[in-house]
Short mmCIF file of C-alpha atoms in Angstrom, two decimals:
data_model
loop_
_atom_site.label_atom_id
_atom_site.label_comp_id
_atom_site.label_asym_id
_atom_site.label_seq_id
_atom_site.Cartn_x
_atom_site.Cartn_y
_atom_site.Cartn_z
CA MET A 66 110.66 -61.51 3.79
CA PRO A 67 111.04 -58.11 5.54
CA ARG A 68 114.46 -57.12 6.75
CA ALA A 69 115.17 -57.11 10.49
CA GLY A 70 114.29 -53.80 12.07
CA TRP A 71 111.96 -52.68 9.28
CA LYS A 72 108.71 -51.11 10.31
CA LYS A 73 105.56 -51.01 8.21
CA PRO A 74 104.68 -47.36 7.53
CA VAL A 75 101.36 -45.98 8.61
CA SER A 76 99.11 -45.65 5.58
CA ASP A 77 95.40 -45.78 4.77
CA ARG A 78 96.01 -47.06 1.26
CA ARG A 79 94.51 -50.37 0.25
CA LEU A 80 96.03 -53.21 -1.70
CA SER A 81 94.24 -51.95 -4.81
CA ASP A 82 96.22 -48.71 -4.57
CA LEU A 83 99.52 -50.57 -4.46
CA VAL A 84 99.16 -53.33 -7.03
CA SER A 85 101.39 -52.83 -10.05
CA VAL A 86 100.57 -54.71 -13.22
CA GLY A 87 102.93 -52.99 -15.62
CA VAL A 88 101.69 -52.98 -19.18
CA LEU A 89 98.21 -54.07 -18.08
CA THR A 90 97.47 -50.84 -16.20
CA ARG A 91 98.61 -48.91 -19.25
CA VAL A 92 95.81 -50.47 -21.32
CA PHE A 93 93.30 -50.93 -18.49
CA PRO A 94 93.82 -47.93 -16.15
CA PRO A 95 92.62 -48.29 -12.54
CA GLU A 96 90.04 -45.52 -12.93
CA LEU A 97 88.35 -47.39 -15.79
CA VAL A 98 88.48 -50.66 -13.87
CA ASP A 99 86.74 -49.01 -10.92
CA GLU A 100 84.15 -47.50 -13.25
CA VAL A 101 83.10 -50.76 -14.89
CA ILE A 102 83.03 -52.51 -11.53
CA ALA A 103 80.69 -49.82 -10.20
CA GLU A 104 78.47 -50.04 -13.28
CA ALA A 105 78.21 -53.81 -12.79
CA GLY A 106 77.25 -53.27 -9.13
CA ARG A 107 80.26 -55.20 -7.85
CA THR A 108 81.89 -52.48 -5.76
CA GLU A 109 82.52 -53.93 -2.29
CA GLN A 110 80.41 -52.61 0.56
CA ARG A 111 83.20 -52.83 3.13
CA ASN A 112 86.97 -52.62 3.18
CA ARG A 113 88.24 -56.03 2.08
CA THR A 114 91.68 -57.56 1.87
CA LEU A 115 91.05 -58.32 -1.80
CA PRO A 116 88.92 -55.51 -3.26
CA ALA A 117 87.25 -55.76 -6.64
CA ARG A 118 89.90 -53.74 -8.51
CA VAL A 119 92.60 -56.16 -7.41
CA MET A 120 90.53 -59.13 -8.53
CA ALA A 121 89.95 -57.59 -11.96
CA TYR A 122 93.71 -57.36 -12.45
CA PHE A 123 94.01 -60.82 -10.92
CA ALA A 124 91.71 -62.21 -13.64
CA ILE A 125 94.07 -60.79 -16.27
CA GLY A 126 97.08 -61.94 -14.27
CA MET A 127 95.80 -65.52 -14.34
CA ALA A 128 96.05 -65.34 -18.13
CA LEU A 129 99.53 -63.85 -17.99
CA TYR A 130 100.67 -66.57 -15.56
CA SER A 131 98.34 -69.37 -16.61
CA GLU A 132 100.46 -72.12 -15.08
CA GLY A 133 100.88 -70.43 -11.69
CA SER A 134 98.81 -71.08 -8.60
CA TYR A 135 96.45 -68.49 -7.16
CA GLU A 136 99.11 -67.53 -4.65
CA ASP A 137 101.78 -67.29 -7.36
CA VAL A 138 99.66 -64.99 -9.52
CA LEU A 139 98.82 -62.69 -6.63
CA SER A 140 102.46 -62.67 -5.60
CA GLN A 141 103.45 -61.47 -9.07
CA LEU A 142 100.86 -58.71 -8.97
CA THR A 143 101.92 -57.46 -5.53
CA ASP A 144 105.67 -58.02 -5.89
CA GLY A 145 106.15 -54.31 -6.49
CA LEU A 146 105.33 -53.42 -2.90
CA ALA A 147 108.29 -51.65 -1.30
CA TRP A 148 108.55 -49.73 1.90
CA ALA A 149 111.07 -47.05 2.76
CA SER A 150 111.00 -47.61 6.51
CA GLY A 151 110.37 -51.33 6.79
CA TRP A 152 108.01 -53.72 8.54
CA GLU A 153 107.13 -54.75 12.04
CA ALA A 154 105.71 -58.08 10.93
CA SER A 155 105.71 -60.28 7.90
CA TYR A 156 103.16 -59.68 5.18
CA ASN A 157 100.62 -62.50 5.19
CA PRO A 158 99.20 -62.98 1.67
CA PRO A 159 95.55 -64.01 1.34
CA SER A 160 94.82 -67.73 1.21
CA LYS A 161 93.67 -69.63 -1.85
CA SER A 162 90.17 -69.79 -0.34
CA ALA A 163 90.08 -66.02 0.15
CA ILE A 164 91.17 -65.43 -3.45
CA PHE A 165 88.51 -67.85 -4.69
CA GLN A 166 85.78 -66.07 -2.72
CA ALA A 167 86.96 -62.69 -4.01
CA ARG A 168 86.77 -64.01 -7.60
CA GLN A 169 83.21 -65.12 -6.94
CA ARG A 170 82.25 -61.69 -5.63
CA LEU A 171 83.63 -60.05 -8.79
CA GLY A 172 81.90 -62.41 -11.25
CA PRO A 173 82.32 -62.28 -15.05
CA GLU A 174 80.35 -59.12 -15.89
CA PRO A 175 83.00 -56.50 -15.01
CA MET A 176 85.64 -58.33 -17.07
CA ALA A 177 83.32 -58.55 -20.08
CA ALA A 178 82.49 -54.85 -19.71
CA LEU A 179 86.17 -53.92 -19.32
CA PHE A 180 87.06 -55.72 -22.55
CA ALA A 181 84.13 -54.15 -24.40
CA ARG A 182 85.06 -50.64 -23.21
CA VAL A 183 88.73 -50.88 -24.23
CA ALA A 184 89.08 -53.28 -27.16
CA GLU A 185 89.01 -51.67 -30.60
CA PRO A 186 90.92 -52.00 -33.91
CA LEU A 187 94.45 -50.62 -33.68
CA ALA A 188 95.84 -50.31 -37.22
CA THR A 189 96.86 -46.91 -38.53
CA PRO A 190 95.99 -45.98 -42.16
CA MET A 191 99.35 -46.99 -43.62
CA MET A 192 99.94 -50.14 -41.58
CA ALA A 193 100.90 -53.15 -43.72
CA GLY A 194 98.46 -56.05 -44.05
CA SER A 195 95.58 -54.10 -42.53
CA TRP A 196 93.73 -52.53 -45.47
CA LEU A 197 92.21 -53.34 -48.85
CA ALA A 198 90.66 -50.66 -51.05
CA GLY A 199 90.44 -48.37 -48.04
CA ARG A 200 88.66 -50.99 -45.91
CA ARG A 201 90.00 -52.29 -42.62
CA MET A 202 90.38 -56.06 -42.94
CA VAL A 203 88.87 -57.99 -40.03
CA ALA A 204 88.26 -61.71 -39.70
CA ILE A 205 85.94 -63.92 -37.68
CA ASP A 206 86.46 -67.45 -36.42
CA GLY A 207 85.70 -69.68 -33.47
CA THR A 208 87.36 -72.20 -31.20
CA CYS A 209 86.62 -74.31 -28.13
CA LEU A 210 88.43 -74.35 -24.79
CA ASP A 211 88.58 -77.25 -22.34
CA VAL A 212 87.27 -76.25 -18.92
CA ALA A 213 87.60 -77.94 -15.55
CA ASP A 214 85.69 -81.21 -15.27
CA THR A 215 83.12 -80.33 -12.63
CA VAL A 216 79.42 -81.13 -12.43
CA GLU A 217 78.54 -77.43 -12.73
CA ASN A 218 80.70 -76.86 -15.81
CA ALA A 219 79.52 -80.05 -17.50
CA LYS A 220 75.87 -79.15 -16.95
CA PHE A 221 76.30 -75.58 -18.18
CA PHE A 222 78.77 -75.89 -21.07
CA GLY A 223 78.27 -79.49 -22.20
CA ARG A 224 80.79 -81.85 -23.77
CA PRO A 225 81.61 -82.83 -27.35
CA GLY A 226 80.82 -86.36 -28.39
CA VAL A 227 83.53 -88.85 -29.27
CA SER A 228 83.50 -92.29 -30.84
CA LYS A 229 81.08 -95.04 -29.76
CA GLY A 230 78.63 -92.65 -28.16
CA GLU A 231 81.03 -91.58 -25.43
CA GLN A 232 81.78 -88.00 -24.41
CA ALA A 233 85.03 -86.08 -24.20
CA ALA A 234 87.00 -85.93 -20.96
CA PHE A 235 86.36 -82.21 -20.43
CA PRO A 236 83.42 -79.84 -20.94
CA GLN A 237 84.09 -77.14 -23.50
CA ALA A 238 83.24 -73.46 -23.86
CA ARG A 239 82.86 -72.10 -27.38
CA ILE A 240 84.30 -68.71 -28.35
CA VAL A 241 83.82 -66.70 -31.52
CA ALA A 242 86.18 -63.76 -31.98
CA LEU A 243 86.29 -60.76 -34.29
CA ALA A 244 89.85 -59.59 -34.90
CA GLU A 245 91.81 -57.12 -36.97
CA CYS A 246 93.97 -59.00 -39.48
CA GLY A 247 96.90 -56.58 -39.54
CA THR A 248 97.47 -56.22 -35.80
CA HIS A 249 95.92 -59.45 -34.44
CA ALA A 250 93.88 -57.36 -32.01
CA VAL A 251 90.68 -59.13 -30.94
CA PHE A 252 88.17 -56.30 -30.54
CA ALA A 253 84.97 -58.27 -29.96
CA ALA A 254 84.12 -61.77 -28.77
CA GLU A 255 81.23 -63.93 -27.65
CA ILE A 256 81.41 -66.83 -25.19
CA GLY A 257 78.88 -69.63 -25.46
CA VAL A 258 78.24 -73.23 -24.52
CA TYR A 259 79.47 -76.09 -26.68
CA SER A 260 76.07 -76.73 -28.28
CA GLU A 261 75.82 -73.16 -29.61
CA SER A 262 76.94 -72.88 -33.22
CA GLU A 263 79.53 -70.41 -34.42
CA ALA A 264 76.83 -68.84 -36.59
CA THR A 265 74.65 -68.17 -33.54
CA LEU A 266 77.49 -66.49 -31.69
CA THR A 267 78.45 -64.56 -34.84
CA GLU A 268 75.01 -62.93 -34.98
CA ARG A 269 75.70 -61.38 -31.57
CA LEU A 270 78.95 -59.88 -32.91
CA LEU A 271 77.48 -58.24 -36.00
CA PRO A 272 76.74 -54.93 -34.23
CA ARG A 273 80.52 -54.46 -33.89
CA LEU A 274 80.87 -54.28 -37.69
CA GLU A 275 80.66 -50.88 -39.34
CA PRO A 276 81.13 -49.19 -42.73
CA GLY A 277 84.78 -49.12 -43.72
CA MET A 278 85.44 -52.68 -42.57
CA LEU A 279 85.95 -55.73 -44.78
CA LEU A 280 84.92 -58.93 -42.99
CA LEU A 281 86.73 -62.12 -44.02
CA ALA A 282 85.21 -65.50 -43.13
CA ASP A 283 85.76 -69.14 -43.99
CA ARG A 284 83.23 -71.26 -45.88
CA GLY A 285 81.73 -72.69 -42.68
CA PHE A 286 80.15 -69.34 -41.82
CA PHE A 287 78.00 -68.81 -44.90
CA SER A 288 74.24 -68.91 -44.78
CA TYR A 289 71.84 -66.75 -46.76
CA GLY A 290 70.49 -65.20 -43.58
CA LEU A 291 73.86 -64.47 -42.01
CA TRP A 292 75.19 -62.95 -45.24
CA ARG A 293 72.15 -60.66 -45.41
CA GLN A 294 72.53 -59.61 -41.77
CA ALA A 295 76.28 -59.01 -42.03
CA SER A 296 76.02 -56.97 -45.23
CA GLY A 297 73.23 -54.96 -43.63
CA THR A 298 75.69 -53.55 -41.10
CA GLY A 299 77.34 -51.44 -43.83
CA ALA A 300 80.57 -53.42 -43.68
CA ASP A 301 81.81 -55.17 -46.82
CA LEU A 302 82.20 -58.94 -46.94
CA LEU A 303 84.73 -61.32 -48.47
CA TRP A 304 83.82 -64.92 -47.63
CA ARG A 305 84.92 -68.24 -49.00
CA ILE A 306 81.99 -70.30 -50.28
CA ARG A 307 81.48 -74.05 -50.62
CA THR A 308 81.48 -75.30 -54.21
CA ASP A 309 80.02 -78.76 -53.59
CA ALA A 310 76.37 -79.77 -53.76
CA PHE A 311 75.72 -78.13 -50.39
CA GLY A 312 77.06 -74.73 -51.44
CA PRO A 313 74.78 -71.76 -52.23
CA LYS A 314 73.32 -71.53 -55.71
CA ALA A 315 74.00 -68.12 -57.21
CA LYS A 316 72.24 -66.97 -60.37
CA HIS A 317 74.75 -65.70 -62.92
CA VAL A 318 74.18 -62.11 -64.06
CA ARG A 319 77.22 -61.21 -66.15
CA ASP A 320 80.96 -61.70 -66.42
CA LEU A 321 83.40 -58.95 -65.51
CA ASP A 322 86.61 -57.98 -67.29
CA ASP A 323 88.92 -59.30 -64.55
CA GLY A 324 87.48 -62.82 -64.64
CA SER A 325 85.07 -62.41 -61.75
CA TRP A 326 81.30 -62.40 -62.25
CA LEU A 327 78.18 -60.84 -60.77
CA ALA A 328 75.39 -63.01 -59.43
CA MET A 329 72.08 -62.80 -57.63
CA LEU A 330 71.86 -64.64 -54.36
CA ARG A 331 68.68 -65.79 -52.65
CA LYS A 332 67.58 -68.98 -50.95
CA SER A 333 65.34 -71.03 -53.22
CA THR A 334 62.58 -71.23 -50.62
CA ASP A 335 62.65 -67.48 -49.93
CA ARG A 336 60.05 -65.75 -52.10
CA GLU A 337 59.77 -62.54 -50.11
CA SER A 338 63.30 -61.14 -49.67
CA GLU A 339 65.01 -59.18 -52.40
CA PRO A 340 67.86 -61.04 -54.15
CA MET A 341 71.33 -59.95 -53.04
CA LEU A 342 73.85 -58.85 -55.67
CA VAL A 343 77.28 -60.37 -55.08
CA ARG A 344 80.52 -60.65 -56.97
CA ALA A 345 82.04 -64.11 -57.30
CA VAL A 346 85.75 -64.89 -57.71
CA ASP A 347 86.81 -68.40 -58.75
CA TYR A 348 90.48 -69.33 -58.62
CA THR A 349 93.03 -72.05 -57.97
CA VAL A 350 96.39 -71.82 -56.20
CA ASP A 351 99.56 -72.96 -57.97
CA ASP A 352 101.80 -73.83 -55.03
CA GLY A 353 103.98 -76.29 -56.91
CA ARG A 354 102.37 -79.29 -55.20
CA GLY A 355 99.73 -80.14 -57.76
CA ASN A 356 96.93 -78.55 -55.76
CA ASP A 357 93.82 -78.69 -57.95
CA THR A 358 91.38 -77.33 -55.34
CA SER A 359 89.02 -74.72 -56.72
CA TYR A 360 88.23 -71.78 -54.45
CA ARG A 361 85.21 -69.50 -54.65
CA LEU A 362 84.79 -66.15 -52.91
CA PHE A 363 81.69 -64.00 -52.59
CA THR A 364 82.14 -60.30 -51.92
CA THR A 365 80.10 -57.12 -51.71
CA LEU A 366 82.92 -55.21 -53.46
CA LEU A 367 81.32 -55.19 -56.89
CA ASP A 368 83.57 -52.87 -58.89
CA PRO A 369 86.69 -54.45 -60.48
CA GLY A 370 88.04 -50.94 -60.98
CA GLU A 371 88.20 -50.53 -57.19
CA VAL A 372 89.77 -53.89 -56.41
CA SER A 373 90.64 -56.69 -58.86
CA ALA A 374 89.84 -60.38 -58.57
CA VAL A 375 93.55 -61.13 -58.08
CA ASP A 376 93.75 -58.66 -55.22
CA LEU A 377 90.65 -60.14 -53.62
CA ALA A 378 92.09 -63.66 -53.80
CA ALA A 379 95.36 -62.44 -52.31
CA ALA A 380 93.56 -60.52 -49.56
CA TYR A 381 91.53 -63.56 -48.53
CA ASN A 382 94.79 -65.13 -47.43
CA GLN A 383 94.71 -62.63 -44.53
CA ARG A 384 91.83 -64.63 -43.06
CA TRP A 385 94.41 -67.10 -41.79
CA GLU A 386 95.68 -64.43 -39.41
CA ILE A 387 92.83 -65.20 -37.04
CA GLU A 388 93.99 -68.82 -36.91
CA LEU A 389 97.33 -67.50 -35.68
CA ILE A 390 95.53 -65.29 -33.16
CA LEU A 391 93.71 -68.28 -31.67
CA ASP A 392 97.01 -70.13 -31.54
CA GLU A 393 98.54 -67.22 -29.62
CA LEU A 394 95.73 -67.42 -27.09
CA LYS A 395 95.55 -71.20 -26.74
CA THR A 396 99.14 -72.35 -27.20
CA HIS A 397 101.43 -69.56 -26.04
CA GLN A 398 99.40 -67.48 -23.59
CA ARG A 399 97.28 -70.20 -22.01
CA GLY A 400 99.78 -73.00 -22.58
CA PRO A 401 99.40 -76.12 -24.75
CA ARG A 402 96.97 -78.77 -23.49
CA THR A 403 96.08 -76.59 -20.51
CA VAL A 404 92.58 -76.83 -19.06
CA LEU A 405 91.03 -73.63 -17.71
CA ARG A 406 91.22 -73.82 -13.93
CA SER A 407 87.84 -72.34 -12.94
CA LYS A 408 85.35 -74.80 -11.51
CA SER A 409 82.09 -72.88 -12.03
CA PRO A 410 80.52 -71.39 -15.19
CA ASP A 411 80.72 -67.78 -13.94
CA LEU A 412 84.39 -68.09 -13.11
CA VAL A 413 85.13 -69.86 -16.41
CA GLN A 414 83.68 -66.87 -18.23
CA GLN A 415 85.63 -64.49 -15.98
CA GLU A 416 88.82 -66.43 -16.78
CA ILE A 417 88.17 -66.31 -20.53
CA TRP A 418 87.52 -62.57 -20.48
CA GLY A 419 90.76 -62.23 -18.52
CA HIS A 420 92.57 -64.08 -21.32
CA LEU A 421 91.04 -61.81 -23.94
CA CYS A 422 91.99 -58.67 -21.98
CA CYS A 423 95.52 -59.97 -21.52
CA HIS A 424 95.94 -60.77 -25.23
CA TYR A 425 94.61 -57.35 -26.20
CA ALA A 426 97.05 -55.62 -23.83
CA ILE A 427 99.98 -57.52 -25.33
CA ARG A 428 98.85 -56.82 -28.88
CA THR A 429 98.51 -53.12 -28.02
CA LEU A 430 102.12 -53.14 -26.85
CA MET A 431 103.20 -54.88 -30.07
CA THR A 432 101.27 -52.48 -32.30
CA ASP A 433 102.80 -49.46 -30.56
CA THR A 434 106.23 -51.00 -31.03
CA ALA A 435 105.54 -51.55 -34.72
CA LYS A 436 104.34 -47.94 -35.14
CA HIS A 437 107.44 -46.47 -33.56
CA SER A 438 109.82 -48.72 -35.49
CA GLY A 439 107.95 -48.48 -38.81
CA ARG A 440 107.60 -52.27 -38.97
CA ASP A 441 104.77 -54.61 -39.88
CA PRO A 442 103.13 -55.84 -36.63
CA ASP A 443 103.39 -59.38 -38.04
CA ARG A 444 107.17 -59.04 -37.77
CA VAL A 445 107.01 -58.51 -34.00
CA SER A 446 107.21 -61.73 -31.98
CA PHE A 447 104.19 -62.50 -29.79
CA VAL A 448 106.25 -64.88 -27.66
CA ALA A 449 108.82 -62.15 -27.01
CA ALA A 450 106.08 -59.60 -26.23
CA LEU A 451 104.44 -62.07 -23.83
CA ARG A 452 107.75 -62.52 -22.03
CA ILE A 453 108.24 -58.75 -21.79
CA ALA A 454 104.70 -58.30 -20.44
CA ARG A 455 105.38 -60.88 -17.75
CA GLN A 456 108.59 -59.11 -16.81
CA SER A 457 106.81 -55.74 -16.70
CA VAL A 458 104.40 -56.87 -14.03
CA ALA A 459 105.11 -55.45 -10.59
CA PRO A 460 108.59 -53.91 -11.00
CA ARG A 461 110.15 -53.71 -7.56
CA GLY A 462 110.16 -50.35 -5.88
CA ARG A 463 107.63 -48.81 -8.21
CA PHE A 464 105.39 -47.63 -5.38
CA PRO A 465 106.73 -45.39 -2.60
CA PRO A 466 105.29 -45.75 0.91
#
């Protein structure tokens, strides 16, 4: 509440000029936010209480304060407002309905574009857990998020089936993410409906791969076609492969000195494509618990002199980092068992992109901290960084009148 006798100063600045979002504006500067909004054609045509720039930060703020109401989130973003000479009247924050309408005007496209413009791998050349044989280790995986149970969301996203022919309580959106193993930075993602497979969404992410990367993937991702497409990007691959009757049949070429072997790979029904040369690594893990599971990896790194079979097996363990990344997003940032609040497909996608932008901003902060302290980014606590990011939003008195 304003103090007695305060008077609101005369100013032509808008709310978008006064919102402070701490660490978020450091990663997503206002000028860039305005630029992507303009490119998406979502710049407002008249002076509004809640302009598009504010709503872009609001979408990220919803991820930072996922359990807060609309009014709570906006209050956090505008809590830095301070006036030197006071107020004549109380500040009346926009209503929940006004915030909802402003979210609709923004839509999901500017948030997707903002993430695409900013997100990139963060690891420096000497950063621990980030490199193998000069390649940047990245991993791909998918997950599903419960969304609000509305007719629109159910029709668009669909629901998973459960026992006895029934359907789950909530519709689900499917996400596939491409992330850097060493820093946990998600630098590309695709959002789809529940019925879309992870492989389908992965194909849309392949253009983000480039030479100098090493893509790690679990056995559920392999198909002859997807392997050919992914290797065609110039990136190297290290994927776990099924060893049962449904696994790919590779034609043995020759054994290598380190215990791995070269093989030709081509689908039996494909008579036109050239066979693909791969290197196979078979191994077991002695963890003291009698684990007799046999693991098989395929890779495009063919030279044992460049990287040994043992090093490849050890490096594949980095694939689990993306499981931790998804846990950071779903359990800590979003909150356990939390359903996304948005009640329409466009706003669900806007909310998810907001979560991805928020996670990337936090991971940027953590990577910078690790660089300055000379530590492994894995040794920096995500929960602590999330708490600091929340505290950095809207420091009081940051903006003069």
